[in-house]
Amino acid sequence: MSSDLTKIPLSESEMPRTWYNIQPDLPRPVPPPYHPGTLQPLTPPDLMPLFPVALLQQEMSPERYIEIPEEVFDIYRLWRPTPLVRARRLEKALDTPAHIYYKYEGASPVGSHKPNTAVAQAYYNKLEGTRRLATETGAGQWGSALAMAGRLMGLDVTVYMVKVSYQQKPYRRLLMESYGATVYASPSEVTEAGRKVLAATPNSTGSLGIAISEAVEDAVKHEDTKYSLGSVLNHVLLHQTVIGEECIAQLAKADEYPDIVIGCCGGGSNLGGIANPFLRDKLTGRKPNLRVIAVEPAACPTLTKGKYLYDLGDSVGLGPMVKMYTLGHSFVPEGIHAGGLRYHGDSPIISLLYDEGLIEAVAYHQNPVFAAAAQFIATEGLLPAPESAHAIKAAMDEAIKCRESGEKKVILFNLSGHGHFDLTAYDAYFQGKLVDTEYSSADVEAALAGLPQPAGV
Ligand SMILES: Cc1ncc(COP(=O)(O)O)c(C=O)c1O
């Protein structure tokens, strides 16, 4: 029997005290990172100029559970537990017997799930004597999260913000600066990587791959500075599992368990964060029929149209090569409004789960995604980030299938952020001016052609 609650409460004392590391439960190990120059496996010392030891240990940890440090937990308590809400008014509008729940990560101070890892990364860096963190940001959500975490932990933060976003989203930049961060439009004159791009293409509007190269170079060249990544890596997904662990506790109070768990997928961190604790039950045989759906934009369909290969994480090859679904590191997707979903690659953990058939993926065009967001706004009153609207669209499609089949499924999705800094995107949609692009398979083929692969993998 499910309860008649709309918001499912969880007290601070019931919050999870550990993160869940899915790696020991996976059917095979996550392939190790490789050096882009030598094509040899990377060892932790190779990565020490970039990351603190504690995070490198988490990256490859065989432990299923890792304790959340007290200081991180105290900061989590500023906004966690986040609400789990039953979307009753949306269910009614769709006339579906399904129960739809959403986990609202937009409740964090910067408006998304990103602080769950930003705070943890800043904490371990501080412990190991890092003075400054360098990072990139696309749409600005990650940069805002790290800027806040740096401020709370007493670290300086430098953000390389993709130039097109820097120009289109001045308020995101101002938010980062309000936390004391230094923000450069990328490509910038500050790094060699940036200067090279500007020399070749003075009008470059930037890409996440270029901005990552700039941040990595900044970290490598400064002894007191480390690099911080907001998605993709194993330790990022680990920190995000606080989302799914809270959902399990909240749904238990409503006497429910999801049939389907949904998240949008850029680098894979909000999806892994909500889904991995549920996948634990699938992997250990308790819930063999659980479905997990990754949702991506048709303009950047990494899982649905990419290939499972070793590829660079950045555009220049300063960072490691990882095995992931990729559209090729030189692939530049069209400038859609869901900036957080424009990355060419994906988390190695999510990629492995997809390759093993343990999760599904679907890609949508922007107009139907915004139509779903508009219906969500009209029923639930909440204006989602364009990234999160992808998950809403998939949840609605599954709920409509339930209407047709009469099945009373429980659908859970991650509402990874609010869209209060994305109103120009909504304006374009409501005025019928949203440019809805499709990826070009020829561009992907060109970007993937001749990617060097390490021997024997
Ligand atoms: C609100 C929001 N959701 C989702 C994403 C996608 O990232 P990830 O796949 O790592 O969760 C982003 C990335 O910037 C974001 O800002």
CSV table of C-alpha atoms and ligand atoms in Angstrom, one decimal:
chain,number,residue,atom,x,y,z
A,1,MET,CA,0.0,0.0,0.0
A,2,SER,CA,1.5,3.3,-1.0
A,3,SER,CA,0.9,6.3,1.3
A,4,ASP,CA,-1.1,9.4,0.4
A,5,LEU,CA,1.9,11.7,1.0
A,6,THR,CA,2.9,14.1,-1.7
A,7,LYS,CA,6.3,15.2,-0.2
A,8,ILE,CA,8.1,12.2,1.4
A,9,PRO,CA,9.9,13.4,4.4
A,10,LEU,CA,13.3,12.3,5.7
A,11,SER,CA,15.0,13.8,8.8
A,12,GLU,CA,18.6,14.8,9.0
A,13,SER,CA,19.2,11.9,11.4
A,14,GLU,CA,18.0,9.5,8.7
A,15,MET,CA,20.4,10.7,6.1
A,16,PRO,CA,22.8,8.2,4.6
A,17,ARG,CA,26.3,8.3,6.3
A,18,THR,CA,28.1,6.4,3.5
A,19,TRP,CA,28.4,6.7,-0.3
A,20,TYR,CA,27.8,3.5,-2.3
A,21,ASN,CA,30.6,2.4,-4.6
A,22,ILE,CA,29.1,0.2,-7.4
A,23,GLN,CA,32.5,-1.0,-8.7
A,24,PRO,CA,32.7,-4.2,-6.6
A,25,ASP,CA,29.2,-5.2,-7.7
A,26,LEU,CA,29.8,-4.7,-11.4
A,27,PRO,CA,29.9,-7.8,-13.6
A,28,ARG,CA,33.5,-6.9,-14.7
A,29,PRO,CA,36.0,-4.2,-13.7
A,30,VAL,CA,35.9,-0.7,-15.0
A,31,PRO,CA,38.7,-0.5,-17.6
A,32,PRO,CA,41.6,1.6,-16.3
A,33,PRO,CA,42.6,5.0,-17.7
A,34,TYR,CA,45.4,5.1,-20.2
A,35,HIS,CA,48.1,7.7,-21.0
A,36,PRO,CA,47.2,9.5,-24.3
A,37,GLY,CA,50.8,9.7,-25.4
A,38,THR,CA,52.2,6.3,-24.4
A,39,LEU,CA,49.0,4.3,-24.7
A,40,GLN,CA,50.0,2.6,-21.4
A,41,PRO,CA,47.8,2.2,-18.3
A,42,LEU,CA,48.0,5.1,-15.9
A,43,THR,CA,49.0,4.5,-12.3
A,44,PRO,CA,47.9,6.7,-9.4
A,45,PRO,CA,51.2,8.6,-9.3
A,46,ASP,CA,50.7,9.7,-12.9
A,47,LEU,CA,47.5,11.4,-11.8
A,48,MET,CA,48.8,13.0,-8.6
A,49,PRO,CA,49.5,16.4,-10.2
A,50,LEU,CA,45.8,16.6,-11.0
A,51,PHE,CA,43.9,15.0,-8.0
A,52,PRO,CA,44.5,14.5,-4.3
A,53,VAL,CA,45.4,11.0,-3.2
A,54,ALA,CA,42.1,10.4,-1.4
A,55,LEU,CA,40.1,10.9,-4.6
A,56,LEU,CA,42.5,8.7,-6.6
A,57,GLN,CA,41.9,6.0,-4.0
A,58,GLN,CA,38.2,6.4,-4.3
A,59,GLU,CA,38.5,6.3,-8.1
A,60,MET,CA,39.8,2.7,-7.9
A,61,SER,CA,38.4,1.6,-4.5
A,62,PRO,CA,37.3,-2.0,-4.0
A,63,GLU,CA,35.2,-1.0,-1.0
A,64,ARG,CA,31.4,-1.0,-1.4
A,65,TYR,CA,30.8,1.8,1.2
A,66,ILE,CA,32.8,4.9,1.9
A,67,GLU,CA,32.0,7.0,4.9
A,68,ILE,CA,30.9,10.6,4.3
A,69,PRO,CA,33.3,12.7,6.3
A,70,GLU,CA,31.7,14.7,9.1
A,71,GLU,CA,32.6,18.1,7.6
A,72,VAL,CA,31.1,17.1,4.3
A,73,PHE,CA,28.0,15.8,6.0
A,74,ASP,CA,27.6,19.0,8.0
A,75,ILE,CA,27.6,21.0,4.7
A,76,TYR,CA,25.2,18.5,3.1
A,77,ARG,CA,22.8,19.3,5.9
A,78,LEU,CA,22.5,22.9,4.7
A,79,TRP,CA,20.1,21.5,2.0
A,80,ARG,CA,19.9,17.8,2.3
A,81,PRO,CA,17.9,15.6,2.5
A,82,THR,CA,16.4,17.0,-0.7
A,83,PRO,CA,12.6,16.6,-1.3
A,84,LEU,CA,11.2,13.5,-2.9
A,85,VAL,CA,7.9,14.5,-4.4
A,86,ARG,CA,5.0,12.4,-5.8
A,87,ALA,CA,3.9,14.3,-9.0
A,88,ARG,CA,0.2,13.7,-8.4
A,89,ARG,CA,-1.0,16.6,-10.5
A,90,LEU,CA,1.1,15.4,-13.4
A,91,GLU,CA,-0.2,11.8,-13.0
A,92,LYS,CA,-3.7,13.2,-13.1
A,93,ALA,CA,-3.0,15.3,-16.2
A,94,LEU,CA,-1.6,12.3,-18.0
A,95,ASP,CA,-4.5,10.1,-16.7
A,96,THR,CA,-2.0,7.4,-15.8
A,97,PRO,CA,-2.2,4.7,-13.2
A,98,ALA,CA,1.6,5.0,-12.8
A,99,HIS,CA,3.0,6.6,-9.7
A,100,ILE,CA,5.6,9.3,-10.6
A,101,TYR,CA,8.1,10.5,-8.1
A,102,TYR,CA,10.9,13.0,-8.6
A,103,LYS,CA,13.9,13.7,-6.5
A,104,TYR,CA,14.5,17.5,-6.4
A,105,GLU,CA,18.2,18.2,-6.5
A,106,GLY,CA,17.5,21.8,-7.5
A,107,ALA,CA,17.0,22.5,-3.8
A,108,SER,CA,20.8,22.9,-3.3
A,109,PRO,CA,22.0,26.5,-2.8
A,110,VAL,CA,23.3,26.7,-6.4
A,111,GLY,CA,20.3,24.9,-7.9
A,112,SER,CA,21.6,21.4,-8.9
A,113,HIS,CA,23.0,18.1,-7.8
A,114,LYS,CA,26.6,19.3,-8.5
A,115,PRO,CA,27.5,20.4,-4.9
A,116,ASN,CA,27.2,16.8,-3.7
A,117,THR,CA,30.6,16.1,-5.3
A,118,ALA,CA,32.0,19.7,-5.3
A,119,VAL,CA,31.9,19.8,-1.5
A,120,ALA,CA,33.5,16.4,-1.2
A,121,GLN,CA,36.2,17.2,-3.7
A,122,ALA,CA,37.0,20.6,-2.0
A,123,TYR,CA,37.2,18.8,1.3
A,124,TYR,CA,39.8,16.2,0.3
A,125,ASN,CA,41.8,18.8,-1.5
A,126,LYS,CA,41.9,21.0,1.5
A,127,LEU,CA,43.0,18.0,3.7
A,128,GLU,CA,46.0,17.5,1.4
A,129,GLY,CA,47.1,21.1,1.3
A,130,THR,CA,45.7,22.3,-2.1
A,131,ARG,CA,45.3,26.1,-2.2
A,132,ARG,CA,43.4,26.5,-5.4
A,133,LEU,CA,41.1,24.4,-7.7
A,134,ALA,CA,40.9,24.8,-11.5
A,135,THR,CA,37.9,23.6,-13.4
A,136,GLU,CA,35.8,24.1,-16.5
A,137,THR,CA,32.1,24.7,-16.8
A,138,GLY,CA,29.7,24.5,-19.7
A,139,ALA,CA,26.3,25.8,-18.6
A,140,GLY,CA,27.6,27.1,-15.3
A,141,GLN,CA,26.0,24.7,-12.9
A,142,TRP,CA,29.2,22.9,-12.1
A,143,GLY,CA,31.3,26.1,-11.9
A,144,SER,CA,28.8,27.5,-9.4
A,145,ALA,CA,28.9,24.4,-7.3
A,146,LEU,CA,32.7,24.3,-7.1
A,147,ALA,CA,32.8,28.1,-6.5
A,148,MET,CA,30.5,27.6,-3.5
A,149,ALA,CA,32.3,24.6,-2.2
A,150,GLY,CA,35.7,26.4,-2.5
A,151,ARG,CA,34.2,29.3,-0.6
A,152,LEU,CA,32.9,27.1,2.2
A,153,MET,CA,36.2,25.2,2.5
A,154,GLY,CA,38.5,28.2,2.1
A,155,LEU,CA,40.0,27.3,-1.3
A,156,ASP,CA,40.4,29.6,-4.3
A,157,VAL,CA,38.6,28.5,-7.4
A,158,THR,CA,39.4,29.3,-11.1
A,159,VAL,CA,36.7,28.5,-13.6
A,160,TYR,CA,37.2,28.3,-17.4
A,161,MET,CA,33.7,28.9,-18.7
A,162,VAL,CA,32.8,27.9,-22.3
A,163,LYS,CA,32.7,31.3,-24.1
A,164,VAL,CA,29.2,30.9,-25.6
A,165,SER,CA,27.8,30.3,-22.1
A,166,TYR,CA,30.0,33.1,-20.6
A,167,GLN,CA,28.3,35.5,-23.1
A,168,GLN,CA,24.8,34.0,-22.9
A,169,LYS,CA,24.6,33.5,-19.1
A,170,PRO,CA,26.1,36.5,-17.3
A,171,TYR,CA,24.1,35.7,-14.1
A,172,ARG,CA,25.8,32.3,-13.8
A,173,ARG,CA,29.2,34.0,-14.0
A,174,LEU,CA,28.1,36.6,-11.5
A,175,LEU,CA,27.0,33.9,-9.1
A,176,MET,CA,30.4,32.2,-9.3
A,177,GLU,CA,32.1,35.6,-8.8
A,178,SER,CA,29.8,36.2,-5.8
A,179,TYR,CA,31.4,33.1,-4.2
A,180,GLY,CA,34.8,34.7,-4.9
A,181,ALA,CA,35.8,32.6,-8.0
A,182,THR,CA,37.8,33.9,-10.9
A,183,VAL,CA,36.0,33.2,-14.2
A,184,TYR,CA,37.6,33.2,-17.6
A,185,ALA,CA,35.8,32.9,-21.0
A,186,SER,CA,37.3,29.8,-22.7
A,187,PRO,CA,39.3,29.7,-25.0
A,188,SER,CA,41.3,32.3,-23.0
A,189,GLU,CA,44.6,33.9,-23.3
A,190,VAL,CA,45.6,32.5,-19.9
A,191,THR,CA,46.7,29.1,-21.0
A,192,GLU,CA,48.8,27.7,-23.9
A,193,ALA,CA,45.8,25.5,-24.9
A,194,GLY,CA,43.5,28.5,-25.0
A,195,ARG,CA,46.0,30.7,-26.9
A,196,LYS,CA,46.5,27.9,-29.5
A,197,VAL,CA,42.8,27.7,-30.2
A,198,LEU,CA,42.5,31.5,-30.4
A,199,ALA,CA,45.4,31.7,-32.9
A,200,ALA,CA,43.7,29.1,-35.1
A,201,THR,CA,40.1,30.3,-34.7
A,202,PRO,CA,40.0,33.8,-33.1
A,203,ASN,CA,36.1,33.7,-33.0
A,204,SER,CA,35.9,30.3,-31.3
A,205,THR,CA,32.9,30.1,-29.0
A,206,GLY,CA,34.6,27.3,-27.1
A,207,SER,CA,33.7,23.8,-26.1
A,208,LEU,CA,33.8,21.7,-22.9
A,209,GLY,CA,36.8,19.8,-24.3
A,210,ILE,CA,38.8,23.0,-24.8
A,211,ALA,CA,37.8,24.4,-21.3
A,212,ILE,CA,38.9,21.1,-19.7
A,213,SER,CA,42.3,21.3,-21.5
A,214,GLU,CA,42.7,24.9,-20.1
A,215,ALA,CA,41.8,23.8,-16.5
A,216,VAL,CA,44.0,20.7,-16.6
A,217,GLU,CA,47.0,22.8,-17.9
A,218,ASP,CA,46.4,25.4,-15.1
A,219,ALA,CA,46.5,22.6,-12.5
A,220,VAL,CA,49.6,20.9,-14.0
A,221,LYS,CA,51.5,24.1,-14.2
A,222,HIS,CA,50.9,25.3,-10.6
A,223,GLU,CA,52.2,23.4,-7.6
A,224,ASP,CA,49.4,24.6,-5.3
A,225,THR,CA,46.6,23.9,-7.7
A,226,LYS,CA,44.6,20.8,-8.5
A,227,TYR,CA,42.0,20.0,-11.1
A,228,SER,CA,38.4,19.2,-10.3
A,229,LEU,CA,35.9,17.5,-12.6
A,230,GLY,CA,32.1,17.7,-12.2
A,231,SER,CA,31.1,14.4,-13.8
A,232,VAL,CA,32.3,11.3,-15.6
A,233,LEU,CA,34.8,10.0,-13.1
A,234,ASN,CA,34.1,7.1,-10.7
A,235,HIS,CA,34.6,9.2,-7.5
A,236,VAL,CA,32.1,11.8,-8.8
A,237,LEU,CA,29.4,9.1,-9.3
A,238,LEU,CA,30.3,7.8,-5.9
A,239,HIS,CA,29.6,11.1,-4.1
A,240,GLN,CA,26.3,11.5,-6.0
A,241,THR,CA,24.9,8.2,-4.6
A,242,VAL,CA,23.7,10.2,-1.6
A,243,ILE,CA,20.8,11.0,-4.0
A,244,GLY,CA,19.7,7.4,-4.6
A,245,GLU,CA,20.4,6.3,-1.0
A,246,GLU,CA,18.0,9.1,0.2
A,247,CYS,CA,15.4,8.0,-2.3
A,248,ILE,CA,15.5,4.4,-1.1
A,249,ALA,CA,14.9,5.6,2.5
A,250,GLN,CA,12.1,8.0,1.4
A,251,LEU,CA,10.3,5.5,-0.9
A,252,ALA,CA,10.4,2.9,1.9
A,253,LYS,CA,8.3,5.4,3.9
A,254,ALA,CA,5.8,5.5,1.1
A,255,ASP,CA,6.0,1.7,0.9
A,256,GLU,CA,7.1,1.9,-2.7
A,257,TYR,CA,10.0,0.6,-4.8
A,258,PRO,CA,10.6,1.9,-8.4
A,259,ASP,CA,10.0,-0.2,-11.5
A,260,ILE,CA,11.9,2.4,-13.5
A,261,VAL,CA,14.6,4.9,-12.5
A,262,ILE,CA,15.3,7.7,-15.0
A,263,GLY,CA,18.0,10.4,-15.2
A,264,CYS,CA,19.3,12.7,-17.9
A,265,CYS,CA,22.8,11.8,-19.0
A,266,GLY,CA,25.6,14.4,-19.7
A,267,GLY,CA,28.6,12.8,-18.2
A,268,GLY,CA,26.5,10.5,-16.2
A,269,SER,CA,26.7,11.8,-12.6
A,270,ASN,CA,23.1,12.6,-11.7
A,271,LEU,CA,22.0,9.3,-13.4
A,272,GLY,CA,24.6,7.2,-11.6
A,273,GLY,CA,23.8,9.1,-8.4
A,274,ILE,CA,20.1,8.2,-8.4
A,275,ALA,CA,20.4,4.8,-10.1
A,276,ASN,CA,23.4,3.1,-8.7
A,277,PRO,CA,22.0,2.4,-5.2
A,278,PHE,CA,18.9,0.8,-7.0
A,279,LEU,CA,21.2,-1.1,-9.4
A,280,ARG,CA,22.8,-2.6,-6.4
A,281,ASP,CA,19.5,-4.6,-6.0
A,282,LYS,CA,19.5,-5.5,-9.6
A,283,LEU,CA,23.2,-6.6,-9.6
A,284,THR,CA,22.7,-8.7,-6.5
A,285,GLY,CA,19.6,-10.4,-7.8
A,286,ARG,CA,17.0,-8.8,-5.5
A,287,LYS,CA,15.3,-6.7,-8.2
A,288,PRO,CA,16.2,-8.4,-11.5
A,289,ASN,CA,13.5,-6.5,-13.5
A,290,LEU,CA,14.4,-3.0,-12.5
A,291,ARG,CA,14.8,-0.7,-15.5
A,292,VAL,CA,17.2,2.3,-15.6
A,293,ILE,CA,16.9,4.8,-18.4
A,294,ALA,CA,19.6,7.3,-19.4
A,295,VAL,CA,18.1,10.3,-21.4
A,296,GLU,CA,20.2,12.3,-23.8
A,297,PRO,CA,19.6,15.0,-26.5
A,298,ALA,CA,19.4,14.0,-30.1
A,299,ALA,CA,22.0,16.7,-30.8
A,300,CYS,CA,24.6,14.8,-28.6
A,301,PRO,CA,23.5,11.1,-28.5
A,302,THR,CA,26.5,9.6,-26.8
A,303,LEU,CA,25.1,6.3,-25.7
A,304,THR,CA,22.6,5.7,-28.4
A,305,LYS,CA,24.8,6.6,-31.4
A,306,GLY,CA,28.4,6.7,-30.0
A,307,LYS,CA,30.9,3.8,-29.8
A,308,TYR,CA,32.5,2.1,-26.8
A,309,LEU,CA,36.1,3.0,-27.2
A,310,TYR,CA,39.1,4.5,-25.5
A,311,ASP,CA,39.0,8.3,-26.1
A,312,LEU,CA,40.3,11.5,-24.7
A,313,GLY,CA,38.3,13.4,-22.1
A,314,ASP,CA,39.4,16.8,-23.4
A,315,SER,CA,40.1,18.2,-26.8
A,316,VAL,CA,43.9,18.4,-26.6
A,317,GLY,CA,44.9,15.2,-24.8
A,318,LEU,CA,46.3,16.7,-21.5
A,319,GLY,CA,44.0,14.4,-19.4
A,320,PRO,CA,43.8,10.6,-19.4
A,321,MET,CA,42.1,8.4,-22.0
A,322,VAL,CA,39.2,6.5,-20.7
A,323,LYS,CA,37.0,3.7,-22.1
A,324,MET,CA,33.6,5.1,-22.6
A,325,TYR,CA,30.8,5.6,-25.1
A,326,THR,CA,32.0,8.5,-27.2
A,327,LEU,CA,31.1,10.6,-30.2
A,328,GLY,CA,34.8,11.4,-30.6
A,329,HIS,CA,36.7,14.1,-28.7
A,330,SER,CA,36.7,16.4,-31.7
A,331,PHE,CA,32.9,16.2,-32.1
A,332,VAL,CA,31.3,19.5,-31.3
A,333,PRO,CA,27.6,19.2,-30.9
A,334,GLU,CA,25.2,22.0,-31.9
A,335,GLY,CA,24.6,24.7,-29.3
A,336,ILE,CA,21.4,23.4,-27.6
A,337,HIS,CA,20.1,24.9,-24.5
A,338,ALA,CA,20.8,21.9,-22.3
A,339,GLY,CA,24.5,22.8,-22.1
A,340,GLY,CA,25.2,20.2,-19.5
A,341,LEU,CA,24.3,17.4,-21.9
A,342,ARG,CA,26.8,18.4,-24.7
A,343,TYR,CA,29.7,16.3,-23.6
A,344,HIS,CA,31.2,14.0,-26.2
A,345,GLY,CA,31.8,11.1,-23.8
A,346,ASP,CA,30.2,9.4,-20.8
A,347,SER,CA,31.1,8.0,-17.4
A,348,PRO,CA,33.1,4.7,-17.7
A,349,ILE,CA,30.7,3.2,-15.1
A,350,ILE,CA,27.6,4.2,-17.0
A,351,SER,CA,29.2,3.1,-20.3
A,352,LEU,CA,30.0,-0.3,-18.8
A,353,LEU,CA,26.5,-0.7,-17.5
A,354,TYR,CA,25.1,0.2,-20.9
A,355,ASP,CA,27.4,-2.1,-22.7
A,356,GLU,CA,26.3,-5.0,-20.4
A,357,GLY,CA,22.7,-4.3,-21.1
A,358,LEU,CA,22.0,-3.4,-17.5
A,359,ILE,CA,20.7,0.1,-18.4
A,360,GLU,CA,18.8,1.5,-21.4
A,361,ALA,CA,19.2,4.9,-23.2
A,362,VAL,CA,16.9,7.1,-25.2
A,363,ALA,CA,17.5,10.4,-27.1
A,364,TYR,CA,15.0,13.2,-27.6
A,365,HIS,CA,14.8,16.4,-29.7
A,366,GLN,CA,14.6,19.7,-27.9
A,367,ASN,CA,11.1,20.7,-28.8
A,368,PRO,CA,9.4,17.7,-27.3
A,369,VAL,CA,11.7,18.0,-24.2
A,370,PHE,CA,10.6,21.6,-23.7
A,371,ALA,CA,6.9,20.6,-24.3
A,372,ALA,CA,7.3,18.1,-21.5
A,373,ALA,CA,8.9,20.8,-19.3
A,374,ALA,CA,6.0,23.1,-20.1
A,375,GLN,CA,3.5,20.5,-18.9
A,376,PHE,CA,5.5,19.9,-15.8
A,377,ILE,CA,5.5,23.6,-15.0
A,378,ALA,CA,1.7,23.8,-15.6
A,379,THR,CA,1.0,20.9,-13.3
A,380,GLU,CA,3.7,20.8,-10.7
A,381,GLY,CA,4.7,24.5,-10.7
A,382,LEU,CA,8.4,23.8,-10.9
A,383,LEU,CA,10.6,25.2,-13.7
A,384,PRO,CA,13.2,22.5,-14.4
A,385,ALA,CA,16.7,22.9,-15.9
A,386,PRO,CA,16.6,22.0,-19.6
A,387,GLU,CA,18.9,19.0,-18.8
A,388,SER,CA,16.4,17.7,-16.2
A,389,ALA,CA,13.5,18.3,-18.6
A,390,HIS,CA,15.0,15.3,-20.6
A,391,ALA,CA,14.3,13.0,-17.7
A,392,ILE,CA,10.8,14.5,-17.3
A,393,LYS,CA,10.0,13.7,-21.0
A,394,ALA,CA,11.1,10.1,-20.5
A,395,ALA,CA,9.1,9.7,-17.3
A,396,MET,CA,6.0,11.1,-19.0
A,397,ASP,CA,6.5,8.7,-22.0
A,398,GLU,CA,6.7,5.8,-19.6
A,399,ALA,CA,3.7,7.0,-17.7
A,400,ILE,CA,1.7,7.3,-20.9
A,401,LYS,CA,2.7,3.7,-21.8
A,402,CYS,CA,1.2,2.7,-18.4
A,403,ARG,CA,-2.0,4.5,-19.3
A,404,GLU,CA,-2.2,2.4,-22.5
A,405,SER,CA,-1.3,-0.9,-20.8
A,406,GLY,CA,-3.1,-0.3,-17.5
A,407,GLU,CA,0.0,-1.0,-15.5
A,408,LYS,CA,0.5,0.7,-12.2
A,409,LYS,CA,4.3,1.1,-12.4
A,410,VAL,CA,6.3,3.2,-10.0
A,411,ILE,CA,8.5,5.7,-12.0
A,412,LEU,CA,11.3,7.6,-10.2
A,413,PHE,CA,13.3,10.4,-11.9
A,414,ASN,CA,16.0,12.8,-10.9
A,415,LEU,CA,15.0,16.4,-11.3
A,416,SER,CA,18.7,17.4,-11.3
A,417,GLY,CA,18.3,21.2,-11.2
A,418,HIS,CA,16.0,24.2,-11.5
A,419,GLY,CA,16.0,26.3,-14.7
A,420,HIS,CA,16.0,29.8,-13.1
A,421,PHE,CA,19.2,30.8,-15.1
A,422,ASP,CA,17.8,29.2,-18.3
A,423,LEU,CA,14.8,31.4,-18.9
A,424,THR,CA,16.1,32.6,-22.3
A,425,ALA,CA,15.8,29.0,-23.4
A,426,TYR,CA,12.2,28.9,-22.2
A,427,ASP,CA,11.6,32.2,-23.9
A,428,ALA,CA,12.8,30.7,-27.2
A,429,TYR,CA,10.6,27.7,-26.8
A,430,PHE,CA,7.4,29.6,-25.9
A,431,GLN,CA,8.0,32.0,-28.9
A,432,GLY,CA,8.4,29.0,-31.2
A,433,LYS,CA,12.0,29.9,-31.9
A,434,LEU,CA,13.9,27.0,-30.4
A,435,VAL,CA,16.4,25.6,-32.8
A,436,ASP,CA,16.1,21.8,-32.8
A,437,THR,CA,19.1,20.2,-34.2
A,438,GLU,CA,20.0,16.6,-34.9
A,439,TYR,CA,23.6,15.2,-34.6
A,440,SER,CA,25.4,14.6,-37.8
A,441,SER,CA,26.5,11.0,-38.2
A,442,ALA,CA,29.1,12.1,-40.8
A,443,ASP,CA,30.7,14.4,-38.1
A,444,VAL,CA,30.7,11.5,-35.6
A,445,GLU,CA,32.2,9.1,-38.1
A,446,ALA,CA,34.9,11.7,-38.8
A,447,ALA,CA,35.5,12.3,-35.1
A,448,LEU,CA,35.8,8.6,-34.4
A,449,ALA,CA,37.9,7.6,-37.4
A,450,GLY,CA,41.3,6.4,-36.5
A,451,LEU,CA,41.1,7.0,-32.7
A,452,PRO,CA,44.2,5.2,-31.5
A,453,GLN,CA,43.4,2.4,-29.2
A,454,PRO,CA,45.7,0.8,-26.5
A,455,ALA,CA,46.9,-2.6,-27.6
A,456,GLY,CA,44.9,-5.6,-26.4
A,457,VAL,CA,41.9,-3.8,-25.0
B,1,LIG,C1,21.1,20.5,-13.9
B,1,LIG,C2,22.0,19.5,-14.6
B,1,LIG,N1,21.6,18.3,-14.8
B,1,LIG,C3,22.3,17.4,-15.4
B,1,LIG,C4,23.6,17.7,-15.9
B,1,LIG,C5,24.4,16.7,-16.6
B,1,LIG,O1,25.5,16.2,-16.0
B,1,LIG,P1,25.6,14.8,-15.4
B,1,LIG,O2,25.3,13.8,-16.5
B,1,LIG,O3,27.0,14.6,-14.9
B,1,LIG,O4,24.6,14.7,-14.2
B,1,LIG,C6,24.1,19.0,-15.7
B,1,LIG,C7,25.5,19.3,-16.1
B,1,LIG,O5,25.9,20.4,-16.1
B,1,LIG,C8,23.3,19.9,-15.0
B,1,LIG,O6,23.7,21.2,-14.8
